[in-house]
XYZ file of C-alpha atoms in Angstrom:
782
model
C -19.674 -22.123 96.393
C -21.524 -24.510 94.114
C -21.291 -24.646 90.345
C -25.088 -24.108 90.046
C -24.685 -20.808 91.900
C -21.744 -19.573 89.816
C -23.034 -20.321 86.322
C -26.068 -17.948 86.320
C -23.725 -15.109 87.251
C -21.633 -15.635 84.124
C -22.277 -14.609 80.584
C -23.238 -17.213 78.028
C -19.749 -16.913 76.531
C -17.861 -17.197 79.824
C -19.894 -20.046 81.247
C -18.562 -22.813 78.937
C -14.996 -21.722 79.631
C -15.604 -21.749 83.359
C -17.255 -25.145 83.257
C -14.358 -26.522 81.234
C -11.826 -25.211 83.745
C -13.833 -26.591 86.633
C -14.098 -29.991 84.991
C -10.300 -30.069 84.736
C -9.861 -28.879 88.307
C -12.181 -31.527 89.736
C -11.343 -34.331 87.276
C -9.999 -37.490 88.863
C -6.576 -38.759 87.706
C -8.021 -41.785 85.925
C -10.389 -39.628 83.868
C -7.587 -37.213 82.971
C -5.393 -40.131 81.933
C -8.045 -41.685 79.700
C -9.254 -38.468 78.071
C -6.090 -36.384 77.793
C -2.971 -38.492 78.305
C -3.798 -41.762 76.536
C -4.335 -40.048 73.143
C -0.850 -38.514 73.387
C 0.714 -41.851 74.349
C -1.079 -43.583 71.498
C 0.177 -40.947 69.074
C 3.831 -40.874 70.134
C 4.642 -43.992 72.195
C 2.418 -46.961 71.409
C 4.059 -47.857 68.082
C 7.078 -49.124 70.012
C 5.731 -49.741 73.522
C 2.187 -51.145 73.218
C -0.072 -53.575 71.383
C 2.342 -56.445 71.958
C 5.445 -54.420 71.085
C 7.865 -53.679 73.927
C 11.068 -52.185 72.587
C 13.689 -51.978 75.268
C 11.558 -54.467 77.228
C 9.220 -51.609 78.132
C 5.450 -51.783 77.595
C 2.990 -48.969 78.320
C -0.275 -50.905 78.059
C 0.616 -54.102 79.903
C -1.423 -53.575 83.090
C -4.585 -54.988 84.613
C -5.526 -52.353 87.171
C -5.579 -48.721 85.977
C -5.365 -47.257 89.473
C -2.271 -49.326 90.291
C -0.784 -48.411 86.916
C -1.177 -44.683 87.608
C 0.477 -45.099 91.006
C 3.400 -47.127 89.671
C 6.119 -44.474 90.011
C 8.858 -46.888 88.898
C 7.042 -47.337 85.589
C 6.513 -43.632 84.934
C 9.955 -42.472 86.097
C 11.825 -43.497 82.879
C 8.949 -42.112 80.792
C 9.316 -38.778 82.589
C 13.126 -38.812 82.304
C 13.190 -39.640 78.594
C 10.457 -37.149 77.747
C 12.188 -34.421 79.713
C 15.521 -34.922 77.947
C 13.796 -35.458 74.560
C 15.409 -38.862 74.104
C 11.946 -40.303 73.547
C 10.347 -40.439 71.117
C 13.461 -41.057 68.978
C 14.416 -38.188 66.690
C 13.310 -40.119 63.569
C 9.770 -40.556 64.946
C 6.903 -38.085 65.178
C 7.626 -35.611 67.997
C 5.208 -33.994 70.468
C 5.192 -30.232 70.275
C 6.320 -28.128 73.232
C 2.820 -27.814 74.699
C 2.190 -31.565 74.458
C 5.532 -32.405 76.037
C 4.870 -29.995 78.888
C 1.384 -31.457 79.345
C 2.741 -34.999 79.664
C 5.490 -33.961 82.070
C 3.131 -31.884 84.206
C 0.646 -34.767 84.396
C 3.306 -37.240 85.555
C 4.641 -34.801 88.160
C 1.190 -33.894 89.487
C -0.906 -37.059 89.211
C 1.725 -39.815 89.424
C 4.501 -38.274 91.549
C 1.986 -36.173 93.526
C 4.319 -33.165 93.542
C 3.217 -29.750 94.720
C 5.293 -26.865 93.242
C 4.116 -24.587 96.053
C 5.419 -27.017 98.679
C 8.404 -28.966 97.327
C 9.414 -32.111 99.182
C 12.770 -31.236 100.847
C 13.722 -34.868 101.394
C 15.809 -36.080 104.289
C 19.577 -36.178 104.697
C 21.178 -38.968 106.694
C 23.245 -38.034 109.744
C 26.798 -38.249 108.493
C 30.346 -37.876 109.634
C 32.799 -35.355 108.257
C 34.698 -36.726 105.291
C 38.463 -36.452 105.385
C 38.542 -33.195 103.396
C 35.987 -31.552 105.692
C 37.907 -32.778 108.750
C 41.158 -31.346 107.392
C 39.541 -27.987 106.620
C 37.795 -27.848 109.990
C 40.907 -28.398 112.108
C 42.755 -25.788 110.034
C 39.996 -23.197 110.470
C 39.611 -23.967 114.170
C 43.240 -24.462 115.203
C 45.453 -23.337 112.341
C 46.827 -26.875 111.972
C 47.840 -28.231 108.560
C 46.896 -31.879 109.006
C 47.149 -34.018 105.872
C 44.265 -36.453 106.295
C 45.174 -38.232 103.049
C 48.091 -39.796 104.913
C 46.001 -40.714 107.960
C 42.449 -41.603 106.914
C 41.342 -44.022 104.184
C 39.624 -42.611 101.118
C 35.935 -41.893 101.699
C 33.295 -43.882 99.869
C 31.339 -42.034 97.214
C 27.683 -41.944 96.264
C 26.071 -40.170 93.312
C 29.596 -39.137 92.289
C 30.549 -37.307 95.501
C 32.309 -38.162 98.765
C 30.073 -36.066 101.063
C 26.928 -38.180 100.696
C 25.419 -39.029 104.070
C 24.287 -42.560 103.219
C 27.847 -43.741 102.448
C 29.742 -41.926 105.222
C 29.502 -44.641 107.844
C 31.837 -45.001 110.817
C 33.701 -48.262 111.380
C 35.516 -49.136 114.647
C 38.838 -48.748 112.812
C 37.840 -45.282 111.615
C 36.851 -44.281 115.146
C 40.282 -45.345 116.367
C 41.869 -43.157 113.698
C 39.746 -40.210 114.789
C 40.830 -40.702 118.404
C 44.493 -40.820 117.402
C 44.056 -37.849 115.089
C 42.546 -35.746 117.887
C 45.721 -36.174 119.970
C 47.966 -35.435 116.995
C 46.048 -32.315 115.989
C 46.098 -30.890 119.517
C 49.829 -31.573 119.817
C 50.417 -29.689 116.560
C 48.170 -26.806 117.629
C 49.653 -26.475 121.118
C 53.186 -27.901 121.087
C 55.336 -27.725 124.179
C 56.203 -24.094 124.779
C 53.493 -22.935 122.381
C 53.188 -19.648 124.257
C 56.841 -18.823 123.666
C 57.886 -20.185 120.292
C 60.584 -18.723 118.109
C 59.386 -16.964 114.944
C 59.127 -18.850 111.684
C 59.019 -17.791 108.037
C 57.867 -19.889 105.081
C 59.330 -19.486 101.579
C 57.476 -21.216 98.719
C 59.532 -23.313 96.319
C 58.462 -21.220 93.319
C 60.163 -18.199 94.918
C 63.565 -19.890 94.536
C 64.830 -18.824 91.100
C 67.868 -19.426 88.941
C 69.905 -16.488 87.714
C 69.273 -15.562 84.117
C 66.531 -18.149 83.486
C 62.930 -18.959 84.371
C 63.902 -22.098 86.304
C 62.383 -22.178 89.788
C 62.352 -24.583 92.710
C 59.016 -25.881 91.428
C 60.757 -28.211 88.969
C 64.431 -29.248 88.967
C 65.256 -32.254 86.706
C 67.822 -34.693 88.105
C 69.613 -34.669 84.752
C 70.630 -31.003 84.942
C 73.034 -29.327 87.314
C 71.127 -26.338 88.620
C 71.055 -23.803 91.411
C 68.122 -21.707 92.606
C 68.165 -19.094 95.306
C 66.214 -16.611 97.371
C 67.263 -13.731 99.633
C 65.511 -13.831 103.002
C 65.570 -10.943 105.458
C 66.918 -12.097 108.843
C 65.949 -9.829 111.732
C 68.488 -10.869 114.373
C 71.824 -12.629 114.631
C 71.605 -16.174 115.923
C 71.185 -19.879 115.241
C 68.350 -20.872 112.913
C 66.686 -24.142 111.963
C 66.176 -24.578 108.221
C 63.659 -27.168 107.003
C 63.314 -27.932 103.296
C 60.118 -29.777 102.306
C 60.247 -31.403 98.872
C 58.903 -34.252 96.736
C 60.151 -36.409 93.849
C 58.271 -36.637 90.546
C 58.580 -38.071 87.057
C 58.253 -41.855 87.256
C 55.352 -44.072 88.250
C 57.704 -47.021 88.735
C 61.068 -47.296 90.484
C 64.052 -46.001 88.548
C 67.807 -45.895 89.157
C 67.956 -42.143 88.524
C 69.778 -40.347 91.357
C 70.874 -36.794 92.171
C 72.594 -34.890 94.955
C 70.781 -32.153 96.876
C 72.699 -29.436 98.738
C 71.090 -26.677 100.788
C 72.880 -23.634 102.153
C 71.874 -20.458 103.988
C 74.032 -17.405 104.548
C 76.900 -19.199 102.835
C 76.802 -22.080 105.336
C 75.710 -25.625 104.525
C 72.353 -26.666 105.953
C 72.470 -30.243 104.701
C 73.240 -32.582 101.838
C 71.435 -35.749 100.759
C 71.241 -38.254 97.931
C 67.899 -38.298 96.118
C 66.221 -41.174 94.311
C 62.789 -42.513 93.425
C 60.402 -41.745 96.301
C 56.599 -41.670 96.294
C 56.068 -39.785 99.557
C 54.011 -36.609 99.260
C 56.372 -34.650 101.510
C 60.031 -35.359 102.376
C 62.144 -33.006 104.449
C 65.785 -32.091 104.981
C 66.484 -30.208 108.220
C 69.632 -28.543 109.536
C 70.904 -25.686 111.697
C 73.058 -22.698 110.731
C 74.209 -19.415 112.265
C 72.927 -16.367 110.388
C 73.626 -12.640 110.579
C 70.904 -10.001 110.534
C 70.082 -8.649 107.073
C 69.295 -10.127 103.658
C 70.844 -13.599 103.583
C 71.098 -15.849 100.504
C 69.367 -19.228 100.615
C 70.548 -21.606 97.895
C 69.386 -25.025 96.712
C 71.730 -26.951 94.417
C 70.943 -30.110 92.490
C 73.513 -32.127 90.576
C 73.238 -35.439 88.671
C 74.605 -38.524 90.430
C 73.498 -41.664 88.596
C 71.686 -41.714 85.276
C 68.705 -44.009 84.731
C 68.715 -46.917 82.299
C 67.558 -46.127 78.740
C 64.216 -47.819 79.442
C 63.626 -45.829 82.652
C 62.028 -42.439 83.164
C 63.932 -39.483 84.539
C 63.136 -37.886 87.889
C 62.666 -34.286 88.965
C 62.713 -32.448 92.291
C 59.939 -30.134 93.460
C 60.691 -27.805 96.374
C 57.401 -27.269 98.189
C 58.570 -24.808 100.834
C 61.479 -23.826 103.060
C 60.754 -23.050 106.729
C 63.173 -20.733 108.532
C 62.798 -20.733 112.340
C 64.838 -18.706 114.800
C 66.764 -17.329 116.588
C 66.731 -20.551 118.543
C 68.062 -18.984 121.785
C 64.612 -17.613 122.646
C 65.669 -13.963 122.396
C 62.670 -13.399 120.177
C 59.384 -15.152 120.828
C 55.888 -15.307 119.427
C 52.758 -17.260 120.132
C 52.151 -20.332 117.997
C 49.225 -19.912 115.579
C 47.126 -22.494 117.405
C 47.885 -20.817 120.730
C 46.703 -17.434 119.413
C 43.461 -18.982 118.109
C 42.654 -20.741 121.414
C 44.154 -18.506 124.112
C 42.200 -15.485 122.901
C 43.243 -13.313 125.871
C 46.865 -14.408 126.059
C 48.373 -16.311 128.969
C 46.198 -17.742 131.725
C 45.625 -15.916 135.045
C 47.528 -17.093 138.106
C 44.549 -17.812 140.371
C 42.539 -21.039 140.282
C 39.255 -19.160 139.895
C 40.758 -17.013 137.124
C 41.924 -20.084 135.259
C 38.507 -21.682 135.614
C 36.791 -18.578 134.161
C 39.334 -18.456 131.334
C 38.858 -22.158 130.564
C 35.096 -21.664 130.341
C 35.532 -18.685 128.019
C 37.841 -20.662 125.733
C 35.506 -23.636 125.675
C 32.541 -21.434 124.757
C 34.537 -19.827 121.945
C 36.235 -22.906 120.502
C 33.677 -25.628 121.084
C 30.669 -23.637 119.901
C 32.456 -23.308 116.543
C 33.596 -26.939 116.554
C 30.107 -28.234 117.459
C 28.394 -25.595 115.278
C 25.977 -24.711 118.097
C 26.095 -22.904 121.478
C 27.215 -25.099 124.326
C 24.871 -25.990 127.152
C 26.110 -25.362 130.676
C 26.455 -29.075 131.469
C 28.909 -29.558 128.610
C 30.887 -26.490 129.665
C 30.999 -27.815 133.242
C 32.353 -31.179 132.058
C 35.023 -29.580 129.853
C 36.070 -27.163 132.608
C 36.353 -30.151 134.961
C 38.670 -31.894 132.463
C 40.891 -28.787 132.391
C 41.022 -28.660 136.223
C 41.659 -32.362 136.695
C 44.467 -32.579 134.138
C 46.065 -29.317 135.290
C 46.169 -30.622 138.870
C 48.170 -33.707 137.939
C 51.903 -33.706 138.814
C 53.996 -32.116 136.084
C 50.955 -30.887 134.133
C 50.040 -27.306 133.275
C 46.930 -25.315 132.468
C 47.819 -25.681 128.776
C 47.841 -29.477 129.186
C 44.332 -29.274 130.613
C 43.136 -27.181 127.659
C 44.731 -29.665 125.264
C 42.897 -32.552 126.939
C 39.553 -30.716 126.730
C 40.025 -29.812 123.064
C 41.129 -33.348 122.251
C 37.926 -34.610 123.872
C 35.893 -32.266 121.666
C 37.667 -33.340 118.467
C 36.835 -36.974 119.224
C 33.222 -36.164 120.099
C 30.344 -37.209 117.814
C 29.141 -33.615 118.067
C 32.231 -32.569 116.101
C 32.642 -35.625 113.879
C 29.002 -35.851 112.802
C 26.722 -33.353 111.106
C 23.472 -33.749 112.988
C 20.221 -31.908 112.276
C 17.532 -32.453 114.903
C 14.188 -33.421 113.346
C 10.957 -33.544 115.340
C 9.023 -36.691 114.513
C 11.884 -38.184 112.481
C 9.773 -41.170 111.386
C 6.842 -39.081 110.149
C 7.258 -38.581 106.410
C 4.570 -35.888 106.307
C 6.303 -33.742 108.943
C 8.296 -31.010 107.171
C 10.132 -28.387 109.195
C 12.546 -25.568 108.487
C 16.102 -26.159 109.670
C 17.081 -24.205 112.752
C 19.476 -21.402 111.877
C 22.508 -23.146 113.354
C 21.919 -26.140 111.087
C 21.418 -23.736 108.185
C 24.720 -22.043 109.010
C 26.413 -25.438 109.041
C 24.911 -26.446 105.692
C 25.992 -23.144 104.178
C 29.562 -23.299 105.454
C 30.122 -26.942 104.490
C 28.656 -26.235 101.034
C 30.735 -23.154 100.205
C 33.778 -23.642 102.460
C 33.858 -27.365 103.187
C 34.277 -26.507 106.860
C 32.667 -25.254 110.066
C 30.798 -21.904 110.216
C 32.716 -18.799 111.185
C 31.776 -16.360 113.949
C 29.639 -14.172 111.675
C 27.426 -17.073 110.589
C 27.035 -18.302 114.151
C 26.268 -14.804 115.407
C 23.543 -14.358 112.798
C 22.149 -17.776 113.719
C 22.179 -16.838 117.410
C 20.078 -13.735 116.655
C 17.901 -15.720 114.148
C 18.877 -13.312 111.364
C 20.799 -15.676 109.086
C 17.855 -16.752 106.935
C 16.993 -13.117 106.231
C 20.588 -12.311 105.286
C 21.398 -15.293 103.066
C 22.030 -13.316 99.872
C 24.639 -11.137 101.552
C 26.220 -14.121 103.270
C 26.540 -16.094 100.031
C 28.229 -13.092 98.401
C 30.563 -12.672 101.372
C 31.472 -16.335 101.498
C 32.148 -16.566 97.763
C 34.575 -13.647 98.070
C 36.448 -15.468 100.848
C 39.454 -17.554 99.684
C 37.909 -20.549 101.466
C 35.298 -20.763 98.701
C 38.030 -22.150 96.427
C 37.623 -25.381 98.392
C 34.110 -25.736 96.974
C 35.444 -25.199 93.472
C 38.211 -27.779 93.905
C 36.020 -30.403 95.542
C 32.918 -29.966 93.391
C 34.720 -29.595 90.056
C 37.213 -32.293 91.003
C 34.388 -34.807 91.511
C 31.683 -33.620 89.098
C 34.142 -33.562 86.190
C 36.535 -36.133 87.723
C 39.170 -33.443 87.163
C 41.263 -34.353 90.187
C 41.815 -37.828 88.697
C 43.908 -36.326 85.881
C 46.980 -36.227 88.153
C 46.850 -39.943 88.992
C 44.986 -41.795 86.228
C 47.114 -44.491 84.610
C 48.142 -43.923 81.002
C 50.970 -44.815 78.646
C 52.191 -41.616 77.020
C 54.776 -43.654 75.128
C 52.102 -45.735 73.394
C 49.756 -42.827 72.765
C 52.512 -40.667 71.277
C 53.973 -43.660 69.420
C 57.474 -43.131 70.828
C 60.225 -45.616 71.637
C 60.596 -45.047 75.376
C 58.967 -43.537 78.429
C 61.846 -41.092 78.673
C 61.089 -39.666 75.252
C 57.413 -39.440 76.108
C 58.161 -37.639 79.395
C 59.868 -34.840 77.467
C 56.479 -34.098 75.884
C 54.074 -35.106 78.648
C 55.033 -35.051 82.347
C 53.326 -34.598 85.697
C 53.551 -30.803 85.432
C 51.200 -30.908 82.457
C 48.720 -32.960 84.457
C 48.749 -30.295 87.193
C 48.434 -27.524 84.593
C 45.376 -29.237 83.115
C 43.730 -29.528 86.518
C 44.336 -25.848 87.223
C 42.996 -24.944 83.763
C 39.680 -26.616 84.563
C 39.466 -25.126 88.062
C 40.284 -21.642 86.774
C 37.582 -21.821 84.082
C 34.942 -22.682 86.690
C 36.324 -19.993 89.017
C 36.174 -17.365 86.257
C 32.603 -18.179 85.210
C 31.475 -18.109 88.848
C 33.279 -14.985 90.036
C 32.687 -12.967 86.876
C 28.992 -13.883 87.040
C 29.082 -15.472 83.581
C 26.467 -17.825 82.064
C 26.971 -21.439 83.110
C 26.859 -22.675 79.505
C 30.138 -20.821 78.967
C 31.759 -23.769 80.706
C 31.050 -25.589 77.431
C 31.109 -22.804 74.847
C 34.003 -20.624 76.092
C 36.263 -19.301 73.343
C 39.068 -18.807 75.832
C 40.975 -20.805 78.404
C 43.681 -20.480 81.043
C 47.091 -21.587 79.809
C 50.765 -21.222 80.547
C 53.579 -21.625 78.049
C 53.977 -25.353 78.682
C 50.290 -26.239 78.341
C 49.761 -23.919 75.353
C 52.654 -25.548 73.518
C 51.215 -29.004 74.240
C 47.825 -27.871 72.900
C 49.401 -26.255 69.819
C 48.525 -22.685 70.827
C 51.227 -20.104 70.037
C 52.089 -16.839 71.729
C 51.828 -17.819 75.395
C 54.897 -17.152 77.543
C 55.636 -17.863 81.200
C 54.935 -20.374 83.957
C 51.744 -18.830 85.361
C 48.376 -19.794 83.859
C 46.624 -16.770 82.360
C 43.529 -16.033 80.214
C 44.157 -16.840 76.547
C 41.871 -15.891 73.633
C 41.151 -18.940 71.464
C 39.164 -17.304 68.663
C 41.766 -18.576 66.182
C 41.517 -22.089 67.669
C 37.838 -23.141 67.320
C 38.867 -26.685 68.235
C 39.735 -25.416 71.739
C 37.796 -23.765 74.529
C 35.406 -25.141 77.130
C 35.440 -28.286 79.233
C 35.130 -30.729 76.331
C 38.496 -29.770 74.855
C 40.512 -29.611 78.089
C 43.095 -32.219 78.949
C 41.340 -33.121 82.204
C 38.175 -34.312 80.458
C 39.967 -35.892 77.504
C 42.405 -37.880 79.666
C 40.012 -39.160 82.354
C 37.611 -40.347 79.627
C 40.281 -42.289 77.732
C 41.793 -45.723 78.178
C 45.466 -46.014 79.186
C 46.640 -46.463 75.591
C 43.874 -45.050 73.383
C 40.779 -42.910 73.232
C 37.359 -44.232 74.222
C 34.345 -42.935 72.332
C 32.116 -44.791 74.783
C 33.665 -43.249 77.911
C 33.643 -39.772 76.440
C 30.079 -40.035 75.204
C 28.842 -41.550 78.449
C 30.632 -38.854 80.459
C 28.855 -36.088 78.538
C 25.501 -37.825 78.910
C 25.990 -38.388 82.643
C 27.682 -35.167 83.709
C 26.660 -32.479 81.236
C 23.273 -33.500 79.835
C 21.816 -35.668 82.581
C 20.856 -38.426 80.136
C 22.494 -41.540 81.579
C 22.515 -44.601 79.366
C 21.135 -47.863 80.746
C 23.641 -50.433 82.042
C 25.229 -52.640 79.347
C 23.749 -56.073 78.750
C 25.737 -59.111 79.942
C 28.415 -60.732 77.787
C 29.022 -57.686 75.602
C 31.958 -58.417 73.254
C 35.109 -56.356 73.815
C 35.732 -53.440 71.508
C 39.179 -54.890 70.814
C 37.457 -57.776 69.057
C 35.761 -55.380 66.648
C 37.619 -54.858 63.430
C 39.585 -58.093 63.650
C 40.953 -58.744 60.184
C 41.184 -55.053 59.306
C 44.536 -53.277 59.242
C 44.598 -50.604 61.967
C 40.857 -49.865 62.025
C 39.874 -46.390 63.221
C 37.763 -45.870 66.310
C 34.740 -45.074 64.122
C 35.206 -48.302 62.160
C 35.435 -50.309 65.375
C 32.320 -48.699 66.798
C 30.347 -49.331 63.604
C 31.209 -53.027 63.792
C 30.460 -53.142 67.520
C 27.007 -51.575 66.989
C 25.968 -54.375 64.658
C 25.174 -56.352 67.795
C 21.428 -55.589 68.325
C 21.853 -55.579 72.117
C 24.505 -52.874 71.828
C 22.865 -50.658 69.218
C 20.385 -48.712 71.368
C 22.852 -47.625 74.044
C 25.585 -46.769 71.569
C 23.182 -44.631 69.557
C 23.229 -42.289 72.569
C 26.936 -42.349 73.381
C 28.828 -42.873 70.152
C 27.950 -39.702 68.234
C 29.269 -37.542 71.075
C 32.356 -39.678 71.701
C 33.241 -39.872 68.009
C 32.699 -36.118 67.735
C 35.658 -35.769 70.141
C 37.879 -38.250 68.306
C 40.057 -35.426 66.944
C 41.660 -35.389 70.394
C 44.017 -38.209 71.317
C 44.086 -39.855 74.746
C 46.368 -37.090 76.091
C 44.217 -34.242 74.792
C 46.287 -33.249 71.733
C 44.422 -32.287 68.593
C 44.905 -34.473 65.509
C 43.323 -34.778 62.090
C 44.281 -38.378 61.291
C 44.192 -41.795 62.964
C 46.428 -44.539 61.549
C 46.940 -42.375 58.476
C 43.216 -42.011 57.803
C 41.267 -38.719 58.092
C 39.183 -38.504 61.249
C 35.459 -38.051 60.717
C 34.151 -36.116 63.740
C 30.625 -35.606 62.421
C 27.558 -37.096 64.009
C 23.955 -36.705 65.047
C 22.657 -36.658 68.604
C 19.818 -38.951 69.614
C 17.674 -35.816 69.825
C 18.269 -35.182 66.104
C 20.822 -32.344 66.014
C 23.666 -32.931 63.554
C 27.206 -31.568 63.789
C 30.344 -31.621 61.651
C 33.009 -31.185 64.337
C 33.628 -30.444 68.001
C 33.050 -26.700 67.542
C 29.520 -27.336 66.261
C 28.940 -29.983 68.950
C 29.758 -27.427 71.641
C 27.351 -24.941 70.051
C 24.543 -27.499 70.232
C 25.221 -28.524 73.829
C 25.475 -24.901 74.988
C 22.630 -23.740 72.747
C 19.706 -25.932 71.822
C 20.513 -28.439 74.612
C 21.268 -25.665 77.111
C 18.286 -26.489 79.319
C 19.512 -30.089 79.661
C 22.879 -28.733 80.804
C 21.192 -26.403 83.294
C 19.194 -29.321 84.681
C 22.196 -31.609 84.962
C 24.378 -28.949 86.578
C 21.573 -28.063 89.006
C 21.173 -31.717 89.997
C 24.925 -32.206 90.483
C 25.399 -29.025 92.513
C 22.304 -29.695 94.626
C 23.577 -33.216 95.349
C 26.916 -31.795 96.475
C 25.252 -29.057 98.536
C 22.826 -31.210 100.540
C 24.674 -34.535 100.729
C 22.081 -36.801 99.154
C 21.118 -37.904 95.675
C 18.451 -36.059 93.699
C 15.184 -38.006 93.598
C 12.037 -37.731 91.479
C 10.360 -35.611 94.158
C 13.054 -32.960 93.654
C 11.659 -32.262 90.164
C 9.827 -29.135 91.322
C 12.988 -27.777 92.957
C 15.091 -28.498 89.866
C 12.462 -26.858 87.651
C 12.556 -23.780 89.862
C 16.351 -23.642 89.662
C 16.254 -23.912 85.864
C 13.630 -21.159 85.659
C 15.793 -18.960 87.862
C 18.821 -19.496 85.643
C 16.873 -18.781 82.456
C 15.508 -15.542 83.933
C 19.064 -14.502 84.889
C 20.951 -15.308 81.675
C 22.080 -18.665 83.044
C 24.454 -17.146 85.583
C 26.260 -19.740 87.668
C 26.105 -17.574 90.778
C 22.302 -17.498 90.513
C 22.264 -21.297 90.625
C 24.254 -21.301 93.860
C 21.985 -18.657 95.364
C 18.919 -20.581 94.219
C 20.141 -23.790 95.837
C 20.757 -22.004 99.132
C 17.202 -20.622 99.041
C 15.619 -23.932 97.974
C 13.420 -26.198 100.099
C 15.880 -29.147 100.117
C 18.613 -26.850 101.451
C 16.522 -25.039 104.056
C 14.085 -27.719 105.184
C 13.866 -31.398 105.991
C 11.200 -33.984 106.578
C 10.873 -37.232 108.450
C 11.373 -40.614 106.851
C 9.094 -43.603 106.448
């Protein structure tokens, strides 16, 4: 329909409006830029970035060809990022109003990035292997095997802050050898000799061993104290039993001469006795055999001092992880091993050759379809059944040996080790397709469970009903205990929370004490673990109680036990278990910014770091990363030379006098100095070197604050949308296994809109990601 035909049909009043809208609709990008965008840039940007001025070495009018300039995405990307986060223009300059800011952002996204909100670019995820956490989870869910991959596989590389990014999960020849060896080890653990007729076993957690008349448990037994903890275990039958005590040694990062004596008894009989000393192994065991009578029998663990450490050395402690009771050993009572029950779904194999072949095929279809995340083709089933037959026919081998060989082959197969999504026309960037439902099931299970899909997901995929049932499946999967893996892995990497247990620090120096032993009485490895659990439990609570995501910052509560509360200076908390604690009377506490995890991992080993803390908030909570530092930046230790014990604020003020440092530090320092009331261990303080701490500041976006409580209000209030955006980008990165790119802007905008329409609920963000184009689709590459 032509314009000349439309206009006569319109009233004289409507016609100008229609013509104006049509002129916009049909305007070419260059015309729009000249008439609508340039005036805004001249008004708000050109004072610093045009007419021969290029602050930050960035000019907006230094181009010769307008068409090339408007297609230069690298040029417009920082403009878009800084406008979006309101870093530019600086707060002390004239600011565009909301409509102008939206107009500039929409123009960049539409005319420069060429984004279509109705058809978001889903991007493309690189084929990638399972990381060591996913491998460990998968073999447990498939075979019931607890296989500690941290002891076997090297740490995975990370990209964009996470270790499940496809582009960094390559496979070296050495890693392939480890996978081959691991496959044999896992199968041997799942189907040990005599797996179909094993004696029963019972596991008792170390925390269940308790001392009489005190709250001491097997979780923590200092070498310096003579102690005894016990537990009564019901024994079903008379007989000989094997007792295995798994434990670890804690308390000193470096070798110490501290020693103790461990004695274990069951039913009044000694299981074993051993001398303990400094040992860095994750799990150590003491195993022995005793004869037990049926009924409730006492199990006792005694620890007594042997050799005291030197005054300069730290003291050690014993942690009982679990005690495994297995028996009677005479075979009078038998049960299937867990792995056997998961694989031999119909019990023992038939006697006939044809019956065994049918059973092998059934097991392969059941196990391997879950391991490969797709139904098996008949050729693969034929090959696996042939492996079972060939191995079973060898002298001295059994049907179970054949099954073990077939499963071992599957665990070493690329179809298990790699997450592969078939893409038609993989080199055609314009070809966008929806994932098949099996690939969608795999994405969903690795996102929320860090493991392979279960039978329900695969069944829905088989009937092509998964996509229509995603909301119910997300709810079901979040209720499953396996979803805690997502919380641990995502929170542990997004907030670097898992580093709190291992990051190097000198508590002695920070607390200004004379020895490590004195410092350990205030701060030990238990506190590090408590802090990690505090952070995980906050995220868990906000997610499962369907709370607003900004509560991660603004919460006026936390999860504390007596030990952690005392360290934080919070009274009235009793007991070992972490529980919800109201912090209304402690405005300095509550939320991620005041937790020990954040405060420790963003400090230096002996002092706080305003730069690290500020940069962490910019990177991980606001999505406003600072540019890399210029070369040859002077060390902060050099600042304040000549002053007597300068405060952190005084050092930073001197450091910022360097013109090359000033711009970056204007972003980071106000936030970092606003957290200076917390020392490098996370304790609250009001003075540094005898001087009052000034925690006030002003963000680069102009908001001022007097202390950490007001800073949290700003971040969770006026800057809430920045937090939503940053959290959406981080969680999307974790969910799909690739970094967020400029073309994901429409998806991120949709996720933010969804959160704002649903009171910022964290669960809505997860649901939105699962329904998004990057999660459900993929395209080819260049």
